[in-house]
Amino acid sequence: MDQTSAPTPQSATIAERVAKTGIDEAMIEALVRTFYGKIRDDALLGPVFGAAITDWEPHLLKMIDFWSSVALLTHRYDGRPLPAHVRFDIGPVHFERWLELFRETTAEVCTPEAAAFFEDRAANIGRSIQMGVDFFRKQAAADAGAGTGA
């Protein structure tokens, strides 16, 4: 008697995604390493990231885990991206440039189907982080104003 269990809904989702897009760990690693190479060389984003990251390899590994968790539901990423972004002087122009470089990289590294998947997730993630940064900055400004009696 075969003891093989039926696929879980999650494993079926991942199998379908992999079949449709070709996303695998090697693609994710190539995407992350290529993308952050562009970030490091970028006139706008390079200085922001360079001020925050002195040892790039741990950051790259964390981002590989992040995108593996997003794309393949591996649950390897355990982080809190919003606090990391709130402390930097970044705004809409930075997020748009980040997305521009990400789209450029997905076109180079991914199948068209994988690029569409990653770009959709990146746009949603970028929007969410930008909204969170804006919220925390407005809250901090309101708190500072309340403390001065203004």
PDB file of N, CA and C in Angstrom, residues 44-45 48-49 82 84-95 129-130 133-134 137:
ATOM      1  N   LEU A  44      21.500  57.246  -6.868  1.00  0.00           N
ATOM      2  CA  LEU A  44      20.516  57.631  -5.855  1.00  0.00           C
ATOM      3  C   LEU A  44      20.485  56.643  -4.690  1.00  0.00           C
ATOM      4  N   LEU A  45      20.398  55.362  -4.987  1.00  0.00           N
ATOM      5  CA  LEU A  45      20.213  54.357  -3.940  1.00  0.00           C
ATOM      6  C   LEU A  45      21.514  53.842  -3.326  1.00  0.00           C
ATOM      7  N   VAL A  48      22.448  55.458   0.024  1.00  0.00           N
ATOM      8  CA  VAL A  48      21.512  55.115   1.097  1.00  0.00           C
ATOM      9  C   VAL A  48      21.817  53.717   1.614  1.00  0.00           C
ATOM     10  N   PHE A  49      21.925  52.767   0.708  1.00  0.00           N
ATOM     11  CA  PHE A  49      22.221  51.393   1.108  1.00  0.00           C
ATOM     12  C   PHE A  49      23.635  51.280   1.667  1.00  0.00           C
ATOM     13  N   LEU A  82      10.055  47.056   8.116  1.00  0.00           N
ATOM     14  CA  LEU A  82       9.647  48.446   8.313  1.00  0.00           C
ATOM     15  C   LEU A  82      10.585  49.222   9.232  1.00  0.00           C
ATOM     16  N   ALA A  84      13.633  48.869   9.748  1.00  0.00           N
ATOM     17  CA  ALA A  84      14.905  49.079   9.047  1.00  0.00           C
ATOM     18  C   ALA A  84      14.812  50.238   8.061  1.00  0.00           C
ATOM     19  N   HIS A  85      13.633  50.472   7.498  1.00  0.00           N
ATOM     20  CA  HIS A  85      13.470  51.519   6.492  1.00  0.00           C
ATOM     21  C   HIS A  85      13.099  52.871   7.089  1.00  0.00           C
ATOM     22  N   VAL A  86      12.431  52.881   8.229  1.00  0.00           N
ATOM     23  CA  VAL A  86      11.960  54.134   8.829  1.00  0.00           C
ATOM     24  C   VAL A  86      13.115  55.055   9.188  1.00  0.00           C
ATOM     25  N   ARG A  87      14.231  54.491   9.566  1.00  0.00           N
ATOM     26  CA  ARG A  87      15.343  55.321  10.051  1.00  0.00           C
ATOM     27  C   ARG A  87      16.135  56.025   8.954  1.00  0.00           C
ATOM     28  N   PHE A  88      15.785  55.776   7.698  1.00  0.00           N
ATOM     29  CA  PHE A  88      16.531  56.397   6.606  1.00  0.00           C
ATOM     30  C   PHE A  88      15.727  57.499   5.941  1.00  0.00           C
ATOM     31  N   ASP A  89      16.451  58.463   5.390  1.00  0.00           N
ATOM     32  CA  ASP A  89      15.819  59.587   4.696  1.00  0.00           C
ATOM     33  C   ASP A  89      15.488  59.147   3.263  1.00  0.00           C
ATOM     34  N   ILE A  90      14.385  58.420   3.148  1.00  0.00           N
ATOM     35  CA  ILE A  90      13.940  57.925   1.855  1.00  0.00           C
ATOM     36  C   ILE A  90      12.507  58.372   1.616  1.00  0.00           C
ATOM     37  N   GLY A  91      12.191  58.537   0.353  1.00  0.00           N
ATOM     38  CA  GLY A  91      10.848  58.965  -0.015  1.00  0.00           C
ATOM     39  C   GLY A  91      10.416  58.333  -1.323  1.00  0.00           C
ATOM     40  N   PRO A  92       9.343  58.861  -1.895  1.00  0.00           N
ATOM     41  CA  PRO A  92       8.781  58.268  -3.122  1.00  0.00           C
ATOM     42  C   PRO A  92       9.788  58.107  -4.248  1.00  0.00           C
ATOM     43  N   VAL A  93      10.699  59.050  -4.417  1.00  0.00           N
ATOM     44  CA  VAL A  93      11.670  58.951  -5.507  1.00  0.00           C
ATOM     45  C   VAL A  93      12.581  57.729  -5.309  1.00  0.00           C
ATOM     46  N   HIS A  94      12.902  57.420  -4.068  1.00  0.00           N
ATOM     47  CA  HIS A  94      13.738  56.251  -3.780  1.00  0.00           C
ATOM     48  C   HIS A  94      12.989  54.956  -4.074  1.00  0.00           C
ATOM     49  N   PHE A  95      11.716  54.917  -3.669  1.00  0.00           N
ATOM     50  CA  PHE A  95      10.928  53.710  -3.917  1.00  0.00           C
ATOM     51  C   PHE A  95      10.721  53.493  -5.418  1.00  0.00           C
ATOM     52  N   ILE A 129       5.691  49.336   2.423  1.00  0.00           N
ATOM     53  CA  ILE A 129       6.791  49.916   3.202  1.00  0.00           C
ATOM     54  C   ILE A 129       6.734  51.441   3.124  1.00  0.00           C
ATOM     55  N   GLN A 130       6.462  51.978   1.948  1.00  0.00           N
ATOM     56  CA  GLN A 130       6.384  53.435   1.809  1.00  0.00           C
ATOM     57  C   GLN A 130       5.259  53.995   2.677  1.00  0.00           C
ATOM     58  N   VAL A 133       6.468  53.869   6.317  1.00  0.00           N
ATOM     59  CA  VAL A 133       7.451  54.919   6.581  1.00  0.00           C
ATOM     60  C   VAL A 133       6.736  56.256   6.738  1.00  0.00           C
ATOM     61  N   ASP A 134       5.828  56.570   5.822  1.00  0.00           N
ATOM     62  CA  ASP A 134       5.084  57.832   5.895  1.00  0.00           C
ATOM     63  C   ASP A 134       4.286  57.926   7.190  1.00  0.00           C
ATOM     64  N   ARG A 137       6.613  58.517  10.217  1.00  0.00           N
ATOM     65  CA  ARG A 137       7.173  59.874  10.205  1.00  0.00           C
ATOM     66  C   ARG A 137       6.117  60.896  10.624  1.00  0.00           C
TER      67      ARG A 137
END
